[in-house]
PDB file of C-alpha atoms in Angstrom:
ATOM      1  CA  GLY A 246      -0.018   0.044  -0.413  1.00  0.00           C
ATOM      2  CA  ALA A 247       1.016   3.611  -0.040  1.00  0.00           C
ATOM      3  CA  GLY A 248       2.933   4.654   2.668  1.00  0.00           C
ATOM      4  CA  VAL A 249       3.392   8.434   3.745  1.00  0.00           C
ATOM      5  CA  SER A 250       3.855  10.966   0.998  1.00  0.00           C
ATOM      6  CA  GLN A 251       5.148  14.892   2.129  1.00  0.00           C
ATOM      7  CA  SER A 252       5.379  17.792  -0.234  1.00  0.00           C
ATOM      8  CA  PRO A 253       6.711  19.473  -1.988  1.00  0.00           C
ATOM      9  CA  SER A 254       9.807  17.657  -2.013  1.00  0.00           C
ATOM     10  CA  ASN A 255      12.495  20.675  -1.823  1.00  0.00           C
ATOM     11  CA  LYS A 256      11.409  24.037  -1.334  1.00  0.00           C
ATOM     12  CA  VAL A 257      13.006  27.064  -1.832  1.00  0.00           C
ATOM     13  CA  THR A 258      12.450  30.011   0.534  1.00  0.00           C
ATOM     14  CA  GLU A 259      13.688  33.663   1.323  1.00  0.00           C
ATOM     15  CA  LYS A 260      14.240  34.333   4.674  1.00  0.00           C
ATOM     16  CA  GLY A 261      11.337  36.238   6.299  1.00  0.00           C
ATOM     17  CA  LYS A 262       8.775  34.003   4.146  1.00  0.00           C
ATOM     18  CA  ASP A 263       5.801  31.492   5.778  1.00  0.00           C
ATOM     19  CA  VAL A 264       6.304  28.091   4.309  1.00  0.00           C
ATOM     20  CA  GLU A 265       3.877  25.597   4.742  1.00  0.00           C
ATOM     21  CA  LEU A 266       4.726  21.512   4.446  1.00  0.00           C
ATOM     22  CA  ARG A 267       2.444  18.771   4.125  1.00  0.00           C
ATOM     23  CA  CYS A 268       2.026  15.034   5.154  1.00  0.00           C
ATOM     24  CA  ASP A 269      -0.111  12.526   3.909  1.00  0.00           C
ATOM     25  CA  PRO A 270       0.130   9.635   6.344  1.00  0.00           C
ATOM     26  CA  ILE A 271      -0.321   5.987   5.862  1.00  0.00           C
ATOM     27  CA  SER A 272      -4.876   5.576   5.604  1.00  0.00           C
ATOM     28  CA  GLY A 273      -5.707   4.472   8.936  1.00  0.00           C
ATOM     29  CA  HIS A 274      -2.534   6.041  11.326  1.00  0.00           C
ATOM     30  CA  THR A 275      -3.896   7.331  13.824  1.00  0.00           C
ATOM     31  CA  ALA A 276      -0.139   8.576  15.414  1.00  0.00           C
ATOM     32  CA  LEU A 277       1.123  11.076  13.209  1.00  0.00           C
ATOM     33  CA  TYR A 278       4.874  12.987  13.705  1.00  0.00           C
ATOM     34  CA  TRP A 279       7.332  15.637  12.985  1.00  0.00           C
ATOM     35  CA  TYR A 280      10.755  15.293  13.153  1.00  0.00           C
ATOM     36  CA  ARG A 281      13.310  17.926  11.851  1.00  0.00           C
ATOM     37  CA  GLN A 282      16.660  16.547  10.294  1.00  0.00           C
ATOM     38  CA  SER A 283      19.600  19.487   9.904  1.00  0.00           C
ATOM     39  CA  LEU A 284      23.513  18.608   9.885  1.00  0.00           C
ATOM     40  CA  GLY A 285      24.157  19.952  13.366  1.00  0.00           C
ATOM     41  CA  GLN A 286      21.357  19.420  15.445  1.00  0.00           C
ATOM     42  CA  GLY A 287      20.681  15.442  13.831  1.00  0.00           C
ATOM     43  CA  LEU A 288      17.195  14.077  13.900  1.00  0.00           C
ATOM     44  CA  GLU A 289      14.972  16.263  16.387  1.00  0.00           C
ATOM     45  CA  PHE A 290      11.097  15.444  17.439  1.00  0.00           C
ATOM     46  CA  LEU A 291       8.945  18.436  16.523  1.00  0.00           C
ATOM     47  CA  ILE A 292       5.499  17.215  17.144  1.00  0.00           C
ATOM     48  CA  TYR A 293       3.123  14.579  17.740  1.00  0.00           C
ATOM     49  CA  PHE A 294      -0.839  14.012  16.904  1.00  0.00           C
ATOM     50  CA  GLN A 295      -2.830  11.315  17.949  1.00  0.00           C
ATOM     51  CA  GLY A 296      -6.489  11.020  16.771  1.00  0.00           C
ATOM     52  CA  ASN A 297      -8.554  14.094  18.628  1.00  0.00           C
ATOM     53  CA  SER A 298      -6.184  14.570  21.727  1.00  0.00           C
ATOM     54  CA  ALA A 299      -3.995  17.990  22.180  1.00  0.00           C
ATOM     55  CA  PRO A 300      -1.064  17.058  19.934  1.00  0.00           C
ATOM     56  CA  ASP A 301       2.368  17.189  22.455  1.00  0.00           C
ATOM     57  CA  LYS A 302       3.689  20.305  20.748  1.00  0.00           C
ATOM     58  CA  SER A 303       6.787  19.951  23.174  1.00  0.00           C
ATOM     59  CA  GLY A 304       9.664  19.799  20.541  1.00  0.00           C
ATOM     60  CA  LEU A 305       8.648  22.495  18.529  1.00  0.00           C
ATOM     61  CA  PRO A 306      11.919  24.980  18.608  1.00  0.00           C
ATOM     62  CA  SER A 307       9.908  28.261  18.605  1.00  0.00           C
ATOM     63  CA  ASP A 308       6.180  30.010  17.998  1.00  0.00           C
ATOM     64  CA  ARG A 309       7.099  30.179  14.503  1.00  0.00           C
ATOM     65  CA  PHE A 310       6.513  26.753  14.243  1.00  0.00           C
ATOM     66  CA  SER A 311       2.851  25.281  14.113  1.00  0.00           C
ATOM     67  CA  ALA A 312       0.888  22.590  12.905  1.00  0.00           C
ATOM     68  CA  GLU A 313      -1.983  20.570  12.618  1.00  0.00           C
ATOM     69  CA  ARG A 314      -3.533  17.824  11.723  1.00  0.00           C
ATOM     70  CA  THR A 315      -7.533  18.343   9.777  1.00  0.00           C
ATOM     71  CA  GLY A 316      -9.422  15.114   9.928  1.00  0.00           C
ATOM     72  CA  GLY A 317      -7.394  13.387  11.687  1.00  0.00           C
ATOM     73  CA  SER A 318      -5.704  12.514   8.392  1.00  0.00           C
ATOM     74  CA  VAL A 319      -3.563  15.353   6.694  1.00  0.00           C
ATOM     75  CA  SER A 320      -1.168  17.541   8.652  1.00  0.00           C
ATOM     76  CA  THR A 321       0.876  20.819   7.202  1.00  0.00           C
ATOM     77  CA  LEU A 322       3.605  22.317   9.578  1.00  0.00           C
ATOM     78  CA  THR A 323       3.919  26.074   9.375  1.00  0.00           C
ATOM     79  CA  ILE A 324       7.157  27.689   9.700  1.00  0.00           C
ATOM     80  CA  GLN A 325       6.214  31.128  10.141  1.00  0.00           C
ATOM     81  CA  ARG A 326       9.137  34.067   9.209  1.00  0.00           C
ATOM     82  CA  THR A 327      11.597  31.539   8.237  1.00  0.00           C
ATOM     83  CA  GLN A 328      15.677  32.470   9.395  1.00  0.00           C
ATOM     84  CA  GLN A 329      18.297  30.356   7.955  1.00  0.00           C
ATOM     85  CA  GLU A 330      18.640  28.444  10.312  1.00  0.00           C
ATOM     86  CA  ASP A 331      14.987  26.784   9.642  1.00  0.00           C
ATOM     87  CA  SER A 332      16.756  25.384   6.430  1.00  0.00           C
ATOM     88  CA  ALA A 333      16.615  21.244   7.220  1.00  0.00           C
ATOM     89  CA  VAL A 334      14.480  18.382   5.978  1.00  0.00           C
ATOM     90  CA  TYR A 335      11.716  17.784   8.079  1.00  0.00           C
ATOM     91  CA  LEU A 336      10.324  14.493   7.916  1.00  0.00           C
ATOM     92  CA  CYS A 337       6.713  13.078   8.613  1.00  0.00           C
ATOM     93  CA  ALA A 338       5.997   9.765  10.035  1.00  0.00           C
ATOM     94  CA  SER A 339       2.409   7.696  11.050  1.00  0.00           C
ATOM     95  CA  SER A 340       1.704   4.835  13.334  1.00  0.00           C
ATOM     96  CA  PRO A 341      -0.987   2.463  13.464  1.00  0.00           C
ATOM     97  CA  ARG A 342      -2.251   2.707  17.292  1.00  0.00           C
ATOM     98  CA  THR A 343      -1.684   4.654  20.271  1.00  0.00           C
ATOM     99  CA  GLY A 344       2.334   5.332  20.218  1.00  0.00           C
ATOM    100  CA  ALA A 345       1.697   3.977  24.162  1.00  0.00           C
ATOM    101  CA  THR A 346       4.047   1.002  23.138  1.00  0.00           C
ATOM    102  CA  ALA A 347       6.381   2.516  20.828  1.00  0.00           C
ATOM    103  CA  ASP A 348       4.476   1.646  17.537  1.00  0.00           C
ATOM    104  CA  THR A 349       6.461   1.276  14.829  1.00  0.00           C
ATOM    105  CA  GLN A 350       7.185   4.989  13.067  1.00  0.00           C
ATOM    106  CA  TYR A 351       6.856   5.130   9.031  1.00  0.00           C
ATOM    107  CA  PHE A 352       8.324   7.376   7.774  1.00  0.00           C
ATOM    108  CA  GLY A 353       7.860   9.667   4.591  1.00  0.00           C
ATOM    109  CA  PRO A 354      10.579  10.595   1.848  1.00  0.00           C
ATOM    110  CA  GLY A 355      10.871  14.415   3.379  1.00  0.00           C
ATOM    111  CA  THR A 356      10.771  17.986   2.203  1.00  0.00           C
ATOM    112  CA  ARG A 357      13.998  20.244   1.822  1.00  0.00           C
ATOM    113  CA  LEU A 358      13.470  23.506   3.216  1.00  0.00           C
ATOM    114  CA  THR A 359      16.348  26.424   2.112  1.00  0.00           C
ATOM    115  CA  VAL A 360      15.964  29.275   3.360  1.00  0.00           C
ATOM    116  CA  LEU A 361      18.108  31.696   1.598  1.00  0.00           C
TER     117      LEU A 361
ATOM    118  CA  ALA B 114      16.446  13.310  29.544  1.00  0.00           C
ATOM    119  CA  GLN B 115      17.103  10.291  27.549  1.00  0.00           C
ATOM    120  CA  SER B 116      20.446  10.560  24.515  1.00  0.00           C
ATOM    121  CA  VAL B 117      22.029   8.266  22.425  1.00  0.00           C
ATOM    122  CA  THR B 118      25.684   8.334  21.649  1.00  0.00           C
ATOM    123  CA  GLN B 119      26.451   7.155  18.320  1.00  0.00           C
ATOM    124  CA  PRO B 120      30.417   7.371  17.970  1.00  0.00           C
ATOM    125  CA  ASP B 121      31.603   6.246  14.983  1.00  0.00           C
ATOM    126  CA  ILE B 122      30.874   9.159  12.477  1.00  0.00           C
ATOM    127  CA  HIS B 123      31.668   7.021   9.292  1.00  0.00           C
ATOM    128  CA  ILE B 124      32.734   3.503   8.906  1.00  0.00           C
ATOM    129  CA  THR B 125      34.166   1.894   5.536  1.00  0.00           C
ATOM    130  CA  VAL B 126      33.451  -2.027   4.569  1.00  0.00           C
ATOM    131  CA  SER B 127      34.503  -4.506   2.426  1.00  0.00           C
ATOM    132  CA  GLU B 128      31.420  -6.230   0.620  1.00  0.00           C
ATOM    133  CA  GLY B 129      31.269  -9.990   2.414  1.00  0.00           C
ATOM    134  CA  ALA B 130      32.571  -8.363   5.672  1.00  0.00           C
ATOM    135  CA  SER B 131      30.829  -8.337   8.764  1.00  0.00           C
ATOM    136  CA  LEU B 132      29.498  -5.187  10.116  1.00  0.00           C
ATOM    137  CA  GLU B 133      29.248  -3.912  13.330  1.00  0.00           C
ATOM    138  CA  LEU B 134      27.547  -0.346  14.552  1.00  0.00           C
ATOM    139  CA  ARG B 135      27.639   1.271  17.761  1.00  0.00           C
ATOM    140  CA  CYS B 136      24.924   2.716  20.116  1.00  0.00           C
ATOM    141  CA  ASN B 137      25.537   3.555  23.461  1.00  0.00           C
ATOM    142  CA  TYR B 138      22.753   5.293  24.886  1.00  0.00           C
ATOM    143  CA  SER B 139      21.554   7.129  28.414  1.00  0.00           C
ATOM    144  CA  TYR B 140      18.219   6.727  30.330  1.00  0.00           C
ATOM    145  CA  GLY B 141      17.781   6.054  34.089  1.00  0.00           C
ATOM    146  CA  ALA B 142      15.762   2.602  33.289  1.00  0.00           C
ATOM    147  CA  THR B 143      15.854   0.652  30.193  1.00  0.00           C
ATOM    148  CA  PRO B 144      14.337   2.211  27.561  1.00  0.00           C
ATOM    149  CA  TYR B 145      12.559   1.100  24.037  1.00  0.00           C
ATOM    150  CA  LEU B 146      15.340   0.958  21.530  1.00  0.00           C
ATOM    151  CA  PHE B 147      15.773   1.114  17.557  1.00  0.00           C
ATOM    152  CA  TRP B 148      17.650   0.868  15.052  1.00  0.00           C
ATOM    153  CA  TYR B 149      16.623   2.779  11.767  1.00  0.00           C
ATOM    154  CA  VAL B 150      18.023   3.059   7.901  1.00  0.00           C
ATOM    155  CA  GLN B 151      18.197   5.831   5.638  1.00  0.00           C
ATOM    156  CA  SER B 152      19.237   5.183   2.136  1.00  0.00           C
ATOM    157  CA  PRO B 153      19.702   8.436   0.215  1.00  0.00           C
ATOM    158  CA  GLY B 154      16.750  10.675  -0.758  1.00  0.00           C
ATOM    159  CA  GLN B 155      14.668   8.234   1.351  1.00  0.00           C
ATOM    160  CA  GLY B 156      12.568   8.275   4.661  1.00  0.00           C
ATOM    161  CA  LEU B 157      13.759   6.164   7.753  1.00  0.00           C
ATOM    162  CA  GLN B 158      12.823   2.890   7.344  1.00  0.00           C
ATOM    163  CA  LEU B 159      12.960   0.262  11.252  1.00  0.00           C
ATOM    164  CA  LEU B 160      15.325  -2.659  10.931  1.00  0.00           C
ATOM    165  CA  LEU B 161      14.608  -3.807  14.100  1.00  0.00           C
ATOM    166  CA  LYS B 162      13.190  -2.092  18.043  1.00  0.00           C
ATOM    167  CA  TYR B 163      14.125  -4.103  21.678  1.00  0.00           C
ATOM    168  CA  PHE B 164      11.270  -3.529  23.879  1.00  0.00           C
ATOM    169  CA  SER B 165      12.016  -6.203  26.583  1.00  0.00           C
ATOM    170  CA  GLY B 166      12.922 -10.253  26.802  1.00  0.00           C
ATOM    171  CA  ASP B 167      15.709 -11.463  24.849  1.00  0.00           C
ATOM    172  CA  THR B 168      18.413  -9.475  23.960  1.00  0.00           C
ATOM    173  CA  LEU B 169      19.290 -10.605  20.674  1.00  0.00           C
ATOM    174  CA  VAL B 170      17.167  -8.542  18.189  1.00  0.00           C
ATOM    175  CA  GLN B 171      16.773 -10.155  14.945  1.00  0.00           C
ATOM    176  CA  GLY B 172      15.539  -7.884  12.134  1.00  0.00           C
ATOM    177  CA  ILE B 173      14.822  -7.321   8.594  1.00  0.00           C
ATOM    178  CA  LYS B 174      18.094  -7.579   5.839  1.00  0.00           C
ATOM    179  CA  GLY B 175      19.662  -9.808   8.170  1.00  0.00           C
ATOM    180  CA  PHE B 176      20.547  -7.494  10.761  1.00  0.00           C
ATOM    181  CA  GLU B 177      20.200  -8.022  14.374  1.00  0.00           C
ATOM    182  CA  ALA B 178      21.423  -6.256  17.526  1.00  0.00           C
ATOM    183  CA  GLU B 179      22.292  -7.094  21.138  1.00  0.00           C
ATOM    184  CA  PHE B 180      20.961  -4.852  24.386  1.00  0.00           C
ATOM    185  CA  LYS B 181      23.452  -5.067  27.388  1.00  0.00           C
ATOM    186  CA  ARG B 182      21.875  -3.855  30.105  1.00  0.00           C
ATOM    187  CA  SER B 183      25.731  -3.169  31.674  1.00  0.00           C
ATOM    188  CA  GLN B 184      26.819  -1.129  29.523  1.00  0.00           C
ATOM    189  CA  SER B 185      24.579   0.816  28.147  1.00  0.00           C
ATOM    190  CA  SER B 186      24.899  -0.271  24.608  1.00  0.00           C
ATOM    191  CA  PHE B 187      22.785  -1.719  21.563  1.00  0.00           C
ATOM    192  CA  ASN B 188      25.292  -2.743  19.016  1.00  0.00           C
ATOM    193  CA  LEU B 189      23.719  -3.134  15.473  1.00  0.00           C
ATOM    194  CA  ARG B 190      25.670  -6.066  13.331  1.00  0.00           C
ATOM    195  CA  LYS B 191      25.489  -8.048  10.083  1.00  0.00           C
ATOM    196  CA  PRO B 192      27.481 -10.831   9.255  1.00  0.00           C
ATOM    197  CA  SER B 193      28.397 -10.640   5.645  1.00  0.00           C
ATOM    198  CA  VAL B 194      27.787  -6.795   4.153  1.00  0.00           C
ATOM    199  CA  HIS B 195      26.184  -6.210   1.046  1.00  0.00           C
ATOM    200  CA  TRP B 196      26.885  -3.077  -1.198  1.00  0.00           C
ATOM    201  CA  SER B 197      23.053  -1.916  -0.911  1.00  0.00           C
ATOM    202  CA  ASP B 198      23.687  -1.554   2.441  1.00  0.00           C
ATOM    203  CA  ALA B 199      25.262   1.517   2.168  1.00  0.00           C
ATOM    204  CA  ALA B 200      23.259   4.005   3.997  1.00  0.00           C
ATOM    205  CA  GLU B 201      23.396   5.634   7.330  1.00  0.00           C
ATOM    206  CA  TYR B 202      21.656   4.237  10.119  1.00  0.00           C
ATOM    207  CA  PHE B 203      20.498   5.743  12.950  1.00  0.00           C
ATOM    208  CA  CYS B 204      19.900   4.767  16.642  1.00  0.00           C
ATOM    209  CA  ALA B 205      17.299   5.327  18.731  1.00  0.00           C
ATOM    210  CA  VAL B 206      15.614   5.312  22.056  1.00  0.00           C
ATOM    211  CA  SER B 207      11.787   6.005  23.795  1.00  0.00           C
ATOM    212  CA  ARG B 208      10.765   5.702  27.420  1.00  0.00           C
ATOM    213  CA  ALA B 209       9.287   3.165  28.245  1.00  0.00           C
ATOM    214  CA  GLY B 210       5.377   3.346  29.114  1.00  0.00           C
ATOM    215  CA  ALA B 211       3.967   6.649  28.078  1.00  0.00           C
ATOM    216  CA  GLY B 212       5.776   9.204  26.115  1.00  0.00           C
ATOM    217  CA  SER B 213       7.110   6.406  24.544  1.00  0.00           C
ATOM    218  CA  TYR B 214       6.173   7.795  20.986  1.00  0.00           C
ATOM    219  CA  GLN B 215       9.279  10.672  21.402  1.00  0.00           C
ATOM    220  CA  LEU B 216      12.195   9.007  19.544  1.00  0.00           C
ATOM    221  CA  THR B 217      15.906  10.258  21.098  1.00  0.00           C
ATOM    222  CA  PHE B 218      18.043  10.086  17.556  1.00  0.00           C
ATOM    223  CA  GLY B 219      21.812   9.522  17.517  1.00  0.00           C
ATOM    224  CA  LYS B 220      23.948  11.818  15.224  1.00  0.00           C
ATOM    225  CA  GLY B 221      23.898   8.634  12.734  1.00  0.00           C
ATOM    226  CA  THR B 222      26.874   6.535  11.514  1.00  0.00           C
ATOM    227  CA  LYS B 223      27.234   6.370   7.301  1.00  0.00           C
ATOM    228  CA  LEU B 224      28.724   3.254   5.813  1.00  0.00           C
ATOM    229  CA  SER B 225      30.060   2.846   3.061  1.00  0.00           C
ATOM    230  CA  VAL B 226      31.032  -0.279   1.355  1.00  0.00           C
ATOM    231  CA  ILE B 227      33.901  -1.084  -1.085  1.00  0.00           C
ATOM    232  CA  PRO B 228      33.245  -3.164  -3.379  1.00  0.00           C
TER     233      PRO B 228
END
């Protein structure tokens, strides 16, 4: 079946602009995660959605970052007033259950964001 | 907070040789442990995971890992490397129980394979 898809695959933007990154999880997966992969910091957890519960936003690096998940499926990560340090690959993952016992997370190919 | 150390940034092995990638973690209790692989331009793929029980875990693509509590390690091994194994490998931990969804990754080890 289809895996996690992300769009766009590459995004180049100018400093100060807003960007939106999209994630389509595997159908039926109730949990969705965003991670950031950068040269300096490695892979970092950003945010976790599970069903209708309030998301865990503890990994978001600043209030310029936000994410939403509509209808329990598609998610959008928004970065406002982008900075050069936001340049990274943004990875989305989904898993089938609550995550209470560390479900296998299935990752998408990522969106490479470059801020000029 | 948990942390993961992968001491080797880059390893080069010959095809057919054995492989061991090191991973050490820091956590107050026994965590959940994972190894992921990332091929160029691809997302992360789970190779194997350890929650409890037998400390030797078998995964996909012929990989295995051994959990050693006394050494806080979870090293990944493969007896004979194939050229297609060239990729970047990430060790990850999460807390057991509530909050186990939040993975903490090591910085990764890049594997190059010489034909």
